[in-house]
PDB file of C-alpha atoms in Angstrom:
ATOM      1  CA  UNK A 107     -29.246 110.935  23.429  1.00  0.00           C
ATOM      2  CA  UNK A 108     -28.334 114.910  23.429  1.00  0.00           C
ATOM      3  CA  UNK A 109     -25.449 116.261  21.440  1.00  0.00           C
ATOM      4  CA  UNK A 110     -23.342 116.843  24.479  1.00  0.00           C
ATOM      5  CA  UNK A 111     -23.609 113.671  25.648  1.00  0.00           C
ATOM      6  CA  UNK A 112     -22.438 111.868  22.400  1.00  0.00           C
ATOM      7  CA  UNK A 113     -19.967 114.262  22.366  1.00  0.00           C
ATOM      8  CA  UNK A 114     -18.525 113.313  25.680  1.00  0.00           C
ATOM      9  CA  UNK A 115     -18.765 109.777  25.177  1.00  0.00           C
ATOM     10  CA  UNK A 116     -16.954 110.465  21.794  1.00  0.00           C
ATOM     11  CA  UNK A 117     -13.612 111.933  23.508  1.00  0.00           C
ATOM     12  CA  UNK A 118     -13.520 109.434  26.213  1.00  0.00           C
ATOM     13  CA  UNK A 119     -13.651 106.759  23.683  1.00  0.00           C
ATOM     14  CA  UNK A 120     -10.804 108.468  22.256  1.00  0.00           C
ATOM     15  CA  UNK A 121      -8.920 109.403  25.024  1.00  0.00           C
ATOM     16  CA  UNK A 122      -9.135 105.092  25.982  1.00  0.00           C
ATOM     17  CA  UNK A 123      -8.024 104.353  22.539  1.00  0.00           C
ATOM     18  CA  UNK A 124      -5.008 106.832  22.700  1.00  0.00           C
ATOM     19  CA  UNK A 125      -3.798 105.140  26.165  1.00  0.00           C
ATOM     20  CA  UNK A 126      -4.491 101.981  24.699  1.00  0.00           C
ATOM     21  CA  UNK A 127      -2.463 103.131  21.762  1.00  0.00           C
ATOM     22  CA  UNK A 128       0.575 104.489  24.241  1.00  0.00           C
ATOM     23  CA  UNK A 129       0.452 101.173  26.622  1.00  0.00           C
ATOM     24  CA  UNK A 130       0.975  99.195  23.284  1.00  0.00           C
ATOM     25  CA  UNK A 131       3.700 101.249  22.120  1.00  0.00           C
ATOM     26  CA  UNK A 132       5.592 100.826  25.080  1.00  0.00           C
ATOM     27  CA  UNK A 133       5.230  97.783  25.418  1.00  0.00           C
ATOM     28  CA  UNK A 134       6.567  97.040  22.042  1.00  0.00           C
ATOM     29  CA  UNK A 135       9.513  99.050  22.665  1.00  0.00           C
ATOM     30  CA  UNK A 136      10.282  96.778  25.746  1.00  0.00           C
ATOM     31  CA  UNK A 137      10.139  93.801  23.589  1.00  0.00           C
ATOM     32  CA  UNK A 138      12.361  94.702  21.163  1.00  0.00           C
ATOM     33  CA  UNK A 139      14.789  96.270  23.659  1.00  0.00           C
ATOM     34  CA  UNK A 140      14.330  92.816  25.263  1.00  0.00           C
ATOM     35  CA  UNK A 141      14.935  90.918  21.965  1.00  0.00           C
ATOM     36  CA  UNK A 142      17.803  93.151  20.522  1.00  0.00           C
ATOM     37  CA  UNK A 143      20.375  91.004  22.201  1.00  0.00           C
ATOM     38  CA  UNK A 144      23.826  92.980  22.269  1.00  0.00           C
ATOM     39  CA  UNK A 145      27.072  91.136  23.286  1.00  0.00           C
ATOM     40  CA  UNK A 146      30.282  93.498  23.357  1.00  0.00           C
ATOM     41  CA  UNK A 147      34.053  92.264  23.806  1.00  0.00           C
ATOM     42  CA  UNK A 148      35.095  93.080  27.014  1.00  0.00           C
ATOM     43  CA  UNK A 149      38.986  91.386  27.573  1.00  0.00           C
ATOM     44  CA  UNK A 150      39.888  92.544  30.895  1.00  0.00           C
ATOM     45  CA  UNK A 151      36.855  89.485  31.366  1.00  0.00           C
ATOM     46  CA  UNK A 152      38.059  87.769  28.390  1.00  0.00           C
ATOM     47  CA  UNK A 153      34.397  86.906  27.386  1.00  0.00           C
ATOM     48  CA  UNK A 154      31.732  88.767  25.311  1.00  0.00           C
ATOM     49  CA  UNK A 155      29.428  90.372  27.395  1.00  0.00           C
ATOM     50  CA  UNK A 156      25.488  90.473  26.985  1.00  0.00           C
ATOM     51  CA  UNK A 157      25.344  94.183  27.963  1.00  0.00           C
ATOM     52  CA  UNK A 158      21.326  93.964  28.127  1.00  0.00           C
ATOM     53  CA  UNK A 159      21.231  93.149  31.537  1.00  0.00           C
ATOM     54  CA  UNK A 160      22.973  95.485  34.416  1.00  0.00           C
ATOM     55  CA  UNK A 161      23.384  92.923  37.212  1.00  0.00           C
ATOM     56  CA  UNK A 162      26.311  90.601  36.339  1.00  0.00           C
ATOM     57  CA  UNK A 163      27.658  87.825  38.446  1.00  0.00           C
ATOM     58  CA  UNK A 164      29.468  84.421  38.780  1.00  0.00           C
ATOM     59  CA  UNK A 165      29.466  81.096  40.321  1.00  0.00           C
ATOM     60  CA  UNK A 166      32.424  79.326  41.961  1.00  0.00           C
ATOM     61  CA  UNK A 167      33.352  75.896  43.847  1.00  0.00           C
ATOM     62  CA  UNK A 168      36.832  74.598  45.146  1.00  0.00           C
ATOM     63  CA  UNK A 169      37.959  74.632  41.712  1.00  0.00           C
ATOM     64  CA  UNK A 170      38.722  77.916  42.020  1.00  0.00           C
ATOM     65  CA  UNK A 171      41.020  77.745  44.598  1.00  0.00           C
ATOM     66  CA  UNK A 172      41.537  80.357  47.035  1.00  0.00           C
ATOM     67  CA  UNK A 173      39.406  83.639  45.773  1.00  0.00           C
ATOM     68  CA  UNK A 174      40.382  86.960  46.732  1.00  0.00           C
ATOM     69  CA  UNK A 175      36.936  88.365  47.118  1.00  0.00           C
ATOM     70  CA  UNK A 176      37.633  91.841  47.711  1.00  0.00           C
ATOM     71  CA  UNK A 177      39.407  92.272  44.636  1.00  0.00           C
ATOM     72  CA  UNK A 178      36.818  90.294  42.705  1.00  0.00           C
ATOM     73  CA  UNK A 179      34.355  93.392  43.942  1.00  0.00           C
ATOM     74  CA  UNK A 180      36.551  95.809  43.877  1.00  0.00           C
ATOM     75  CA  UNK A 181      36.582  95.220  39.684  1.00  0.00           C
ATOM     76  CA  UNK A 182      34.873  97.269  37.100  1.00  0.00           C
ATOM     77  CA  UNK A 183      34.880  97.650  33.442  1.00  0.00           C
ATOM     78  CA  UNK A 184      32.646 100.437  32.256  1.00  0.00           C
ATOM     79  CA  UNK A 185      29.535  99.522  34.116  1.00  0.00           C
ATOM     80  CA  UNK A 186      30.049  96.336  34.207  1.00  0.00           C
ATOM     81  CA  UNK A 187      31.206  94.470  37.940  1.00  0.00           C
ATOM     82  CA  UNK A 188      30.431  91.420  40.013  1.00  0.00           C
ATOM     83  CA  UNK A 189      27.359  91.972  42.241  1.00  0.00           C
ATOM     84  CA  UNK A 190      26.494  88.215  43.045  1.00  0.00           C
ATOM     85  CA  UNK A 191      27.775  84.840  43.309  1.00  0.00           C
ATOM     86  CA  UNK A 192      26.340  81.281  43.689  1.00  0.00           C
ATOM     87  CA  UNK A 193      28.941  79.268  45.865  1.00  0.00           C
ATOM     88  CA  UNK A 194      29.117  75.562  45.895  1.00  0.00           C
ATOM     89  CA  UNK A 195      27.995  73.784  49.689  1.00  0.00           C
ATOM     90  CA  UNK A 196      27.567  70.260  49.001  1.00  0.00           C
ATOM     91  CA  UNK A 197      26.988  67.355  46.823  1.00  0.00           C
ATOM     92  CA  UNK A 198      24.661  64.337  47.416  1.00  0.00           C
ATOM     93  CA  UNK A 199      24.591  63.023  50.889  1.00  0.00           C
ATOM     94  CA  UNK A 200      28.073  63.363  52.223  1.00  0.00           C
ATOM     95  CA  UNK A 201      30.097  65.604  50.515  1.00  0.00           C
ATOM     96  CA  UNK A 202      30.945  69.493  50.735  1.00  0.00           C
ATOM     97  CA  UNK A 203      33.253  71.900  49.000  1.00  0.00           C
ATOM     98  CA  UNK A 204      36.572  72.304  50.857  1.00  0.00           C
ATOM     99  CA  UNK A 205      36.480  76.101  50.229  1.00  0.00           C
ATOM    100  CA  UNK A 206      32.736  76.519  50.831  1.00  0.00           C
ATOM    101  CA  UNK A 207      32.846  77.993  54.375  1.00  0.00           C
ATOM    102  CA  UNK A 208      35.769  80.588  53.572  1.00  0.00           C
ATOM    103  CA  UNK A 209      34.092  81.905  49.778  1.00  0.00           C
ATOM    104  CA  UNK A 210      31.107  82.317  52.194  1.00  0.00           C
ATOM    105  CA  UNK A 211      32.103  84.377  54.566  1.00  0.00           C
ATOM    106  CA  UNK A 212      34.403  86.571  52.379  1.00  0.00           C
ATOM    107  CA  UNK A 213      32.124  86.827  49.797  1.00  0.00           C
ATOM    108  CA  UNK A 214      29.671  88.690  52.158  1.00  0.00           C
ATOM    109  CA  UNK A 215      32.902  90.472  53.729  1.00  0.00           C
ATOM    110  CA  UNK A 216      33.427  91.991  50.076  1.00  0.00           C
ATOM    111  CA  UNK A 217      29.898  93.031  49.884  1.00  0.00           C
ATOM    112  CA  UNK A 218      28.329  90.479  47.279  1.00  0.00           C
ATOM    113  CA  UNK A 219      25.416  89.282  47.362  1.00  0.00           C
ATOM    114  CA  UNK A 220      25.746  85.388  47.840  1.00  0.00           C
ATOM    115  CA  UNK A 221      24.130  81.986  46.962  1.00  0.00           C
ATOM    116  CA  UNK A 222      24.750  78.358  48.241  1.00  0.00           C
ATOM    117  CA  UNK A 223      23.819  75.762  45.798  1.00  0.00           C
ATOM    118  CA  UNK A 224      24.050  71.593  46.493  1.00  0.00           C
ATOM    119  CA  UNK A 225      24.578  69.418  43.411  1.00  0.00           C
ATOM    120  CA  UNK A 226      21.848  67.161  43.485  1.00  0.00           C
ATOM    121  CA  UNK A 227      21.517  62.789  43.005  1.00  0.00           C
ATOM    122  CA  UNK A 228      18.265  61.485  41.946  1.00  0.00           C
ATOM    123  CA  UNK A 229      19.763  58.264  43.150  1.00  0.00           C
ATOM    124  CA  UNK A 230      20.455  59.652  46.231  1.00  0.00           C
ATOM    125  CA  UNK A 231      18.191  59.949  49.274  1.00  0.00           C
ATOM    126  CA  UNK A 232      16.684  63.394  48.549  1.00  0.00           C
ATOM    127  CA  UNK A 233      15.955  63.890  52.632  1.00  0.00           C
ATOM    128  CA  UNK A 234      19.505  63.070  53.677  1.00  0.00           C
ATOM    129  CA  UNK A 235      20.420  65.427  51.138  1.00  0.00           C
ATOM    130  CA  UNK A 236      18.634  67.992  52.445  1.00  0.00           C
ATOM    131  CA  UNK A 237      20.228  67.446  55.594  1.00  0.00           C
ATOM    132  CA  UNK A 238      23.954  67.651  54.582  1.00  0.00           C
ATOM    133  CA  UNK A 239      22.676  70.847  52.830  1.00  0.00           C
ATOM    134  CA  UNK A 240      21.507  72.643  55.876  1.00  0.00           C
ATOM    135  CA  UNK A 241      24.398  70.939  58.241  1.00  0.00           C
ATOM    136  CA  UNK A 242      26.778  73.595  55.932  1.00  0.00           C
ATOM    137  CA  UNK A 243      24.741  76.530  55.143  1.00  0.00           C
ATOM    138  CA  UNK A 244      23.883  79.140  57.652  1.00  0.00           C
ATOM    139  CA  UNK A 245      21.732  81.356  55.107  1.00  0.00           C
ATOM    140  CA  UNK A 246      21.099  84.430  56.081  1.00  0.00           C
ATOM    141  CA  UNK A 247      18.858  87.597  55.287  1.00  0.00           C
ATOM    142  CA  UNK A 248      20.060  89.130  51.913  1.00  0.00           C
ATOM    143  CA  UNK A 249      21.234  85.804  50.912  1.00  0.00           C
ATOM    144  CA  UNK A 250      19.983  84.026  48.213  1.00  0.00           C
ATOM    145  CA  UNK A 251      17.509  81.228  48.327  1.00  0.00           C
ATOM    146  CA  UNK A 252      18.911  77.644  48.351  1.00  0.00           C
ATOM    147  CA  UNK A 253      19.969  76.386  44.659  1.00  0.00           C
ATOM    148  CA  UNK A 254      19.140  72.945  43.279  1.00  0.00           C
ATOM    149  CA  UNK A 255      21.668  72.103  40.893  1.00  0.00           C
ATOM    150  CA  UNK A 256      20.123  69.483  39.155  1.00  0.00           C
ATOM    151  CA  UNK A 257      22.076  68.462  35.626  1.00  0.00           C
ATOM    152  CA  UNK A 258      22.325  64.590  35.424  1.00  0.00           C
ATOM    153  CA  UNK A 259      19.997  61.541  35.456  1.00  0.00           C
ATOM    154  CA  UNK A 260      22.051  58.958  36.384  1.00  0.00           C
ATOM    155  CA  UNK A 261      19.924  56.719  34.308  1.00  0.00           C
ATOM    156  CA  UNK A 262      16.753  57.640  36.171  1.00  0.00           C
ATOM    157  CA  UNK A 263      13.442  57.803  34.513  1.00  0.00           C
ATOM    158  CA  UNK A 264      12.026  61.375  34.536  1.00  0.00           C
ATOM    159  CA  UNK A 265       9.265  60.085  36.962  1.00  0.00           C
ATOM    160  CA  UNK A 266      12.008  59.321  39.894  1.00  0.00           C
ATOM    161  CA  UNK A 267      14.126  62.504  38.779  1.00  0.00           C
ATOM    162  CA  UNK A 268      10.896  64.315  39.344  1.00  0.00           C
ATOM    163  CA  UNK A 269       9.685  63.183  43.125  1.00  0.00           C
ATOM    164  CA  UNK A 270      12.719  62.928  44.054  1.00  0.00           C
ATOM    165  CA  UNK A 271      13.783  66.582  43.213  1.00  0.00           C
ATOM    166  CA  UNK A 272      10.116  67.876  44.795  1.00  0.00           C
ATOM    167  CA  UNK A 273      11.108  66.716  47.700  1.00  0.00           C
ATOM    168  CA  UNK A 274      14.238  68.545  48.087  1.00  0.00           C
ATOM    169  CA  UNK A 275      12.606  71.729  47.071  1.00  0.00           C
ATOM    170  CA  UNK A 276       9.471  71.256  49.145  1.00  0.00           C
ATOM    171  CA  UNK A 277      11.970  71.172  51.952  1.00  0.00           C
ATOM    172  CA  UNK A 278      14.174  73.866  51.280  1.00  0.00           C
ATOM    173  CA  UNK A 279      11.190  76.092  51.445  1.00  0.00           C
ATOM    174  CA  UNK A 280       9.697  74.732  54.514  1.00  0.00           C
ATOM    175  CA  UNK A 281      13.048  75.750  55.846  1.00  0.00           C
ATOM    176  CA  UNK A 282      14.025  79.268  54.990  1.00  0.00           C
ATOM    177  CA  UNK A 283       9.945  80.478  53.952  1.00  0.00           C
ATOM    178  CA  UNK A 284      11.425  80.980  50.280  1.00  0.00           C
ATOM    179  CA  UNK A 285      11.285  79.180  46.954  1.00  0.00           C
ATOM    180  CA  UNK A 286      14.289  77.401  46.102  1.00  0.00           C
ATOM    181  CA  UNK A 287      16.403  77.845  42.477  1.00  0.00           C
ATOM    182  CA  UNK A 288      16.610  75.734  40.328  1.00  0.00           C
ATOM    183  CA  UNK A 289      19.899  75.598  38.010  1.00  0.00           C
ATOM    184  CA  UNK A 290      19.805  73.590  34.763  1.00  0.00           C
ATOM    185  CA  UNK A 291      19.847  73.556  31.341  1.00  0.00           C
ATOM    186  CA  UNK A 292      16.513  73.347  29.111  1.00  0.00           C
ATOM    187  CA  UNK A 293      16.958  69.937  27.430  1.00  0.00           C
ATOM    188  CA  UNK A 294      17.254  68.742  31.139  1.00  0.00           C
ATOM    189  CA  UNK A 295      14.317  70.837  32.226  1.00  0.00           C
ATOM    190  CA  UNK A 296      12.035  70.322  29.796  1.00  0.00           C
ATOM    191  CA  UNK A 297      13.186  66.173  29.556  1.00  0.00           C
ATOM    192  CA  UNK A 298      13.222  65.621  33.225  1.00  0.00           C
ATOM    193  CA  UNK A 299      11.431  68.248  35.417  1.00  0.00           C
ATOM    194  CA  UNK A 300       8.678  70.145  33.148  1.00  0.00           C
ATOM    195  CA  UNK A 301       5.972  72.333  33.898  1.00  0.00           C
ATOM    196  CA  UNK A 302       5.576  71.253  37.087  1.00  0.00           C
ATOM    197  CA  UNK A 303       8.359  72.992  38.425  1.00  0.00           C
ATOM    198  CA  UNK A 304       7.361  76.497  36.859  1.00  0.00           C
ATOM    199  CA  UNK A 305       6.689  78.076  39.662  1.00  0.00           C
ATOM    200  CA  UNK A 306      10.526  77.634  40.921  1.00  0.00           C
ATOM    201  CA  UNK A 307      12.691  80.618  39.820  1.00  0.00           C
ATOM    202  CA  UNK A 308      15.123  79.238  37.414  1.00  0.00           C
ATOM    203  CA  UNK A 309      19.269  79.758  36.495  1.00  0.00           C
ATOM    204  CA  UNK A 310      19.305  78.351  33.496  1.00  0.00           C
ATOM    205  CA  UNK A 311      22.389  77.319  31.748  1.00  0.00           C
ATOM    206  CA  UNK A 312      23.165  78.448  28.299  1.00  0.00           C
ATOM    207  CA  UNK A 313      26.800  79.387  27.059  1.00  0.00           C
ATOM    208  CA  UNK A 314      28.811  79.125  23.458  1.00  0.00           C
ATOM    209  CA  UNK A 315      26.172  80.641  21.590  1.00  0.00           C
ATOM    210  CA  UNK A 316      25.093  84.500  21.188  1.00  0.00           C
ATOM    211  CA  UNK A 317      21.329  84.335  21.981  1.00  0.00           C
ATOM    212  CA  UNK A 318      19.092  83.853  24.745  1.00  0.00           C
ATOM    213  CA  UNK A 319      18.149  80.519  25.981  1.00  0.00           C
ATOM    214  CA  UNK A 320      15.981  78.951  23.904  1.00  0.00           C
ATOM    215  CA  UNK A 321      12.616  78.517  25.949  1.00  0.00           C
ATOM    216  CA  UNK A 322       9.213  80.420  26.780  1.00  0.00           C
ATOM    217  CA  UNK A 323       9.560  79.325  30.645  1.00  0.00           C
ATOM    218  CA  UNK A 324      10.526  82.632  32.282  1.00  0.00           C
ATOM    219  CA  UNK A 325      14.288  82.336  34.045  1.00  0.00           C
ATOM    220  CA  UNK A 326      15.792  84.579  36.489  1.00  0.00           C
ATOM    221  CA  UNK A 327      19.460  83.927  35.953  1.00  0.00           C
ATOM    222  CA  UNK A 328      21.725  83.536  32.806  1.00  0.00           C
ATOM    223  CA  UNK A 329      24.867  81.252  33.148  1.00  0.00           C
ATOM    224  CA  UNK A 330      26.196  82.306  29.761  1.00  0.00           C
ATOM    225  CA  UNK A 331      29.836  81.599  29.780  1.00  0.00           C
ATOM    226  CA  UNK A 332      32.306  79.195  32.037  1.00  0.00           C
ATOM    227  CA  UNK A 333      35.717  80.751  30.790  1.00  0.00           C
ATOM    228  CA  UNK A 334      35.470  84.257  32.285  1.00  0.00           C
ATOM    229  CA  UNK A 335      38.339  85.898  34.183  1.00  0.00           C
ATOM    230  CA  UNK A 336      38.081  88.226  36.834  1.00  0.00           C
ATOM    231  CA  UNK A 337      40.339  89.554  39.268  1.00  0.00           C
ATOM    232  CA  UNK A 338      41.129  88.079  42.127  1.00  0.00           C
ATOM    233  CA  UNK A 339      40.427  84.603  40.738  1.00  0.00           C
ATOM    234  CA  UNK A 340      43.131  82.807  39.206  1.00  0.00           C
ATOM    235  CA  UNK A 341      41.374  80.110  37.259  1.00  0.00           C
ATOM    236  CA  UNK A 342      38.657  80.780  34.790  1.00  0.00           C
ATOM    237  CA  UNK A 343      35.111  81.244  36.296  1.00  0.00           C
ATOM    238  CA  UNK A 344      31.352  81.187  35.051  1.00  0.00           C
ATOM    239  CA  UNK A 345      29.773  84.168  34.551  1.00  0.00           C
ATOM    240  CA  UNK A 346      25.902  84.810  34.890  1.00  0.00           C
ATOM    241  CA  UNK A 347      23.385  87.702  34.425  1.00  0.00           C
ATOM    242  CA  UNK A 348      20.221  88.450  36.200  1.00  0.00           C
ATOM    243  CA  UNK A 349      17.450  89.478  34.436  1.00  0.00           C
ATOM    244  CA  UNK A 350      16.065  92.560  36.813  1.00  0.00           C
ATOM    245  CA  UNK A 351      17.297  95.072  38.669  1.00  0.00           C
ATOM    246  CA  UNK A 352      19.246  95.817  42.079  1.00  0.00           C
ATOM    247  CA  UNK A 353      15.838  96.041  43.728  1.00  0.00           C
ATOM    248  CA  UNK A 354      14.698  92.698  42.141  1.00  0.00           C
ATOM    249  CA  UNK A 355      17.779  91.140  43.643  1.00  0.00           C
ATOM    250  CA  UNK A 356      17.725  92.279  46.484  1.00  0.00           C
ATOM    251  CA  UNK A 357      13.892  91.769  46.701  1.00  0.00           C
ATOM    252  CA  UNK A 358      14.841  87.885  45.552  1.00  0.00           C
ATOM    253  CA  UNK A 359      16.837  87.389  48.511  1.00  0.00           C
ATOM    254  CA  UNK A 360      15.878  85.850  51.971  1.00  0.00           C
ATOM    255  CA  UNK A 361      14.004  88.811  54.252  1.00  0.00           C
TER     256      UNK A 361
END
């Protein structure tokens, strides 16, 4: 092989390891910026804060009580305010949150980005569910898919937990063309539902201690404290992060 040749092949072997090198680097910086968990005291919120993630938001139900939505938006604390909030519909076959209807259509009056989640019975008829689900919930584009809240067994085996909770999902997204969420915690996940249900995005539960939920399965949303305050509520409230951007949101949501 001529000199120039070897010579050529030479620098682009270098110039590949030296990317390689770079992509790596990167890479590891993500990871620890990922890892280096930092919560910060914020008291106007009256919680610590996991100030990793940019997109904060909270999830509500009658228990509440009347929300004053625009003022919930209208706060913010350094860079820190409410951009979205999972709103309780309906539980098991008959029953639906008294203030549903009016956090819904305030919430999107304010300008958040909203979610409707049903609290889910494995002992419960999973279609008929479905049903009551989508008698109360006019989702809409730039809403967020349809949560499963799924956080007792009732004294089911994992098996029944399991079909019973595929068939509520494999509904949902017949319906609206997007994968349902799945909110839980990771003892229930991984006891109950399992890998099978991977390919679900997932709110995971996971408050009182100052780390990151405990699991390789990737999740989308954070619930990392239930005794936040924020104005316009007078109760406290949960508070969530989402792990992405504005874009990612907004990408998330129903087209």
């Amino acid at each position: 092989m001529p000199k120039l040749r070897i010579k050529k092949s030479r620098r682009l072997i270098f110039a590949l390891l030296f990317l390689l090198c770079l992509t790596f680097g990167a890479w590891l910086w993500w990871r620890e910026r990922e890892e280096a968990l930092n919560f910060v005291r914020y008291e106007e919120f009256g919680i610590d804060m996991p100030v990793n993630y940019s997109i904060h938001g909270i999830d509500v139900s009658r228990f509440q009580k009347n929300i004053n939505w625009a003022a919930v938006e209208q706060m913010q604390v350094e860079r820190i305010h409410i951009s979205f909030a999972f709103i309780k519909a309906t539980e098991g076959i008959t029953r639906q949150d008294a203030l549903f209807k009016q956090n819904w259509q305030k919430a999107k009056k304010a300008g958040i980005v909203r979610g409707a989640y049903h609290f889910f019975y494995s002992t419960r008829d999973p279609l008929k569910q479905v049903i009551n689900f989508q008698n109360v919930v006019q989702l809409e584009a730039g809403d967020l898919p349809p949560v499963l809240d799924i956080e007792v067994h009732n004294n089911q085996p994992p098996a029944v937990i399991r079909s019973t909770a595929r068939i509520w999902l494999e509904e949902m997204e017949k319906a609206y063309g997007v994968k349902p969420i799945i909110y839980t915690n990771m003892h229930f996940y991984e006891t109950y539902l399992g890998e099978e249900f991977d390919r679900y995005p997932l709110w995971v539960a996971h408050y009182y201690q100052k780390e990151r939920p405990s699991t390789q399965r990737h999740w989308l949303f954070w619930q990392h404290s239930d005794i936040g305050r924020v104005n316009g509520i007078s109760t406290t409230v949960d508070f969530n992060v989402f792990r992405g951007d504005s874009l990612a949101l907004r990408k998330l949501c129903l087209p």
